[in-house]
Every structure is written in C-alpha cells, then in structure tokens.
Coordinates of C-alpha atoms in Angstrom, one line a residue:
M1 CA 376.9 13.3 92.1
I2 CA 376.3 16.1 94.5
G3 CA 374.1 15.6 97.5
T4 CA 374.2 11.7 97.8
R5 CA 376.6 11.7 100.5
S6 CA 375.5 12.1 104.1
L7 CA 377.6 14.5 106.4
P8 CA 379.1 13.0 109.5
A9 CA 376.9 13.0 112.6
D10 CA 378.9 15.9 114.2
R11 CA 378.3 18.1 111.1
R12 CA 374.4 17.6 110.5
V13 CA 372.2 20.7 110.8
P14 CA 369.6 20.2 113.5
A15 CA 366.2 20.2 111.8
M16 CA 364.0 23.3 112.2
P17 CA 360.8 22.8 113.8
N18 CA 357.5 23.2 111.6
P19 CA 356.6 26.8 111.8
I20 CA 352.8 25.8 111.0
R21 CA 352.5 23.5 114.2
P22 CA 353.9 24.7 117.3
V23 CA 355.9 22.4 119.7
P24 CA 354.0 21.3 122.7
P25 CA 355.4 22.1 126.1
P26 CA 357.1 19.5 128.0
P27 CA 354.5 17.5 130.4
A28 CA 355.9 19.2 133.5
R29 CA 355.0 22.6 132.2
R30 CA 351.7 21.4 130.9
A31 CA 350.8 20.5 134.2
R32 CA 351.6 23.7 135.8
L33 CA 349.6 25.5 133.2
L34 CA 346.7 23.2 133.9
L35 CA 346.7 23.0 137.5
P36 CA 345.6 26.8 138.3
T37 CA 342.8 26.3 135.7
I38 CA 341.6 23.4 137.5
A39 CA 341.8 25.2 140.7
L40 CA 339.8 28.2 139.6
T41 CA 337.1 26.0 138.1
L42 CA 336.7 24.0 141.4
L43 CA 336.6 27.2 143.4
A44 CA 334.0 28.6 141.2
A45 CA 331.8 25.4 141.4
C46 CA 332.1 25.6 145.3
A47 CA 331.1 29.3 145.3
G48 CA 327.7 28.2 143.7
L49 CA 327.1 25.8 146.9
A50 CA 327.5 28.7 149.3
P51 CA 324.3 29.8 150.9
P52 CA 323.3 33.4 150.0
P53 CA 324.5 36.1 152.4
M54 CA 321.7 36.0 155.0
P55 CA 320.5 39.4 156.2
G56 CA 321.3 40.3 159.7
P57 CA 318.8 41.3 162.6
G58 CA 317.5 44.9 162.2
Q59 CA 317.6 45.0 158.6
T60 CA 314.6 46.3 156.8
Q61 CA 312.3 44.2 154.4
A62 CA 313.3 46.6 151.7
E63 CA 317.2 45.7 152.3
V64 CA 316.4 42.1 152.3
V65 CA 314.7 42.2 149.1
A66 CA 317.3 44.1 147.5
R67 CA 319.8 41.8 148.8
L68 CA 318.1 38.3 148.0
G69 CA 315.5 39.3 145.5
P70 CA 311.6 38.8 145.6
P71 CA 310.6 35.9 148.1
T72 CA 309.1 32.7 146.7
G73 CA 306.5 32.9 149.5
R74 CA 305.2 35.2 152.5
Y75 CA 303.6 33.7 155.5
T76 CA 302.1 35.8 158.4
L77 CA 303.5 34.8 161.7
P78 CA 301.3 34.2 164.7
A79 CA 302.9 37.3 166.6
G80 CA 302.0 39.5 163.7
G81 CA 305.4 39.7 161.8
E82 CA 305.9 38.0 158.3
R83 CA 308.2 35.2 157.0
L84 CA 309.8 35.5 153.7
E85 CA 310.6 32.2 151.8
Y86 CA 313.6 32.0 149.4
A87 CA 313.2 28.4 147.9
T88 CA 315.5 26.8 145.6
G89 CA 313.1 24.3 144.3
P90 CA 311.9 22.0 142.8
Y91 CA 315.2 20.6 142.5
G92 CA 317.0 22.8 145.1
R93 CA 317.4 21.2 148.5
T94 CA 317.2 24.6 150.5
T95 CA 314.8 26.9 151.5
W96 CA 315.8 29.9 153.4
M97 CA 313.3 31.6 155.6
V98 CA 313.6 35.3 156.9
D99 CA 311.5 36.5 159.8
L100 CA 310.4 39.9 160.2
D101 CA 308.7 41.7 163.0
S102 CA 305.6 43.5 162.9
G103 CA 307.7 46.7 161.9
G104 CA 309.2 45.0 159.1
R105 CA 312.7 44.5 160.5
V106 CA 314.5 41.0 160.5
T107 CA 314.3 39.1 163.6
G108 CA 316.3 35.8 162.4
S109 CA 316.9 33.6 159.3
Y110 CA 317.2 29.8 159.0
Q111 CA 317.4 26.9 156.4
A112 CA 314.0 25.3 156.7
L113 CA 314.5 22.0 155.0
T114 CA 316.2 20.1 157.9
E115 CA 315.2 16.7 159.6
A116 CA 314.7 18.7 162.6
N117 CA 312.0 20.8 161.4
F118 CA 310.5 17.7 159.5
A119 CA 310.1 16.3 163.0
K120 CA 308.2 19.0 164.2
V121 CA 305.3 18.2 161.8
R122 CA 302.7 16.3 163.9
D123 CA 299.5 14.6 163.0
G124 CA 296.6 17.0 162.3
M125 CA 298.8 20.0 161.9
P126 CA 297.1 22.4 159.3
R127 CA 298.6 23.0 155.7
D128 CA 299.1 26.7 156.4
E129 CA 301.3 25.7 159.4
V130 CA 303.4 23.2 157.2
L131 CA 304.0 25.8 154.7
R132 CA 305.0 28.3 157.4
L133 CA 307.5 26.1 158.7
L134 CA 309.1 24.3 155.5
G135 CA 307.9 26.5 152.7
R136 CA 306.5 25.2 149.3
P137 CA 307.0 21.7 148.3
A138 CA 309.1 20.5 145.5
D139 CA 306.3 18.1 144.5
R140 CA 302.5 17.5 144.8
A141 CA 300.6 14.6 144.0
G142 CA 297.2 13.6 144.4
E143 CA 296.4 10.4 146.4
Y144 CA 293.9 7.9 147.1
M145 CA 290.6 9.3 148.7
N146 CA 291.3 12.9 147.7
R147 CA 294.5 13.0 150.0
Q148 CA 297.5 15.1 148.6
T149 CA 301.1 14.3 149.3
W150 CA 303.8 17.1 149.2
S151 CA 307.6 16.4 148.9
W152 CA 310.6 18.3 149.8
R153 CA 314.2 17.7 148.7
Y154 CA 316.7 18.4 151.5
P155 CA 320.4 18.3 152.0
T156 CA 321.2 14.8 152.9
Y157 CA 323.9 12.2 151.6
E158 CA 321.2 9.2 151.2
C159 CA 319.4 11.0 148.2
L160 CA 316.0 10.8 150.3
W161 CA 313.1 13.5 150.2
A162 CA 310.7 14.2 152.8
R163 CA 307.0 13.5 152.2
I164 CA 303.7 14.5 154.0
T165 CA 300.3 13.6 153.3
F166 CA 297.5 15.7 153.7
E167 CA 293.7 14.5 154.3
P168 CA 291.0 16.3 152.3
D169 CA 290.3 18.7 155.1
G170 CA 294.1 19.9 154.7
R171 CA 295.4 18.6 158.0
V172 CA 298.7 16.2 158.0
R173 CA 298.0 12.6 158.0
G174 CA 300.7 10.9 160.4
G175 CA 303.7 13.1 160.1
A176 CA 306.8 13.2 157.8
S177 CA 308.2 10.2 156.2
F178 CA 311.4 9.7 154.3
L179 CA 311.7 7.9 151.0
P180 CA 314.2 7.6 148.2
D181 CA 314.0 10.4 145.8
P182 CA 313.2 9.3 142.4
R183 CA 315.4 11.7 140.9
C184 CA 318.1 9.5 142.0
D185 CA 317.1 6.5 140.4
A186 CA 319.4 5.1 137.8
D187 CA 316.8 5.4 135.1
H188 CA 316.7 9.3 135.5

C-alpha cells in the first residue's frame, strides 16, 4: 500500500500555515504594536483635561468669544467692566472667568472654583455678588423656610462639593460649607 509508511523526521515537509487564518505575531511584537496605541489614547485623554487657552490681557471681547465661544454668564463689575463666565457644569469642576475693562479689553482671567474663592463668601453677601465671584452653581435646591442652597463641584481629590445657603432675601446664610458630592456615592 502506498502512503501508509511515514517518512523519517529529517525528510518530512513542514506544514503550511492555514491561508484563511493569519498567524498571530509573537508576543514581543504584539507589545511593540500595542504600546504606541495605548500612549496615543492616554495622550488624547490628557489633552481633554487641559484648561482652555485663556485670552491674554489686551485682547478684545470679540477675540475672546471667537476663541472660547459664547459665555455661559455675564456679570457687571463694580468698576464698569464686565466678567464673562465659562462654566463646564453641571458636572464639570471648573468655571473660567474672563474680566474685561469698560472698553471691552481683557484685564485678566482665572479659575473661579477654588477653596480660596469659596472662603471669600461671607455671611450676608448678596446672591449677585456670589454669582459674580463663583459663577452659576451645578445644583440649586429649595430648603426649609424658603431658603435655597446652591452647590458647586470643584477640583478636589476628596470628592467634595461646596454649598452655600441663601435666605429668602437673597443673602448668604453663614458662608460656604463642604460636603461629600452625592455623585461620588457608590449607588450612583
């Protein structure tokens, strides 16, 4: 019978790879291919965390709006200028403020949601002044005796949010307090 005898090991023909299923690259090569993909993904994710490019002093209001888009709020400053708010809420933790002089030119910009700014909130401060300082809140809740509590998320590792309660006349009751952010609760 022909074909029933096997060939000696040194005369065997190596098996051909299956043309339908490609042979995977060796592990070291796979790692080399995967590393740049992971690095680019992480770099893109970090780019989203960077603050927007803030306008420099002397730029016009039109240039600011062209760069950052329409503001989420506008507040009149005591000296006659205007403050433009760029909030990332309700779940964002930054609010950028751009101050303009009476001629419509940038005098400065800053991140409003900081513990230093929350510390500036004092008992009896009017609601409009709080808005001008911190910008719009992430949450507003009605409270007992017609009070209202506003809350802001801000950059913190403790997952806190700042809360300010207003009396019915629109004035701050007490000052800012810091509590755990309900969004950090395990049930959410």
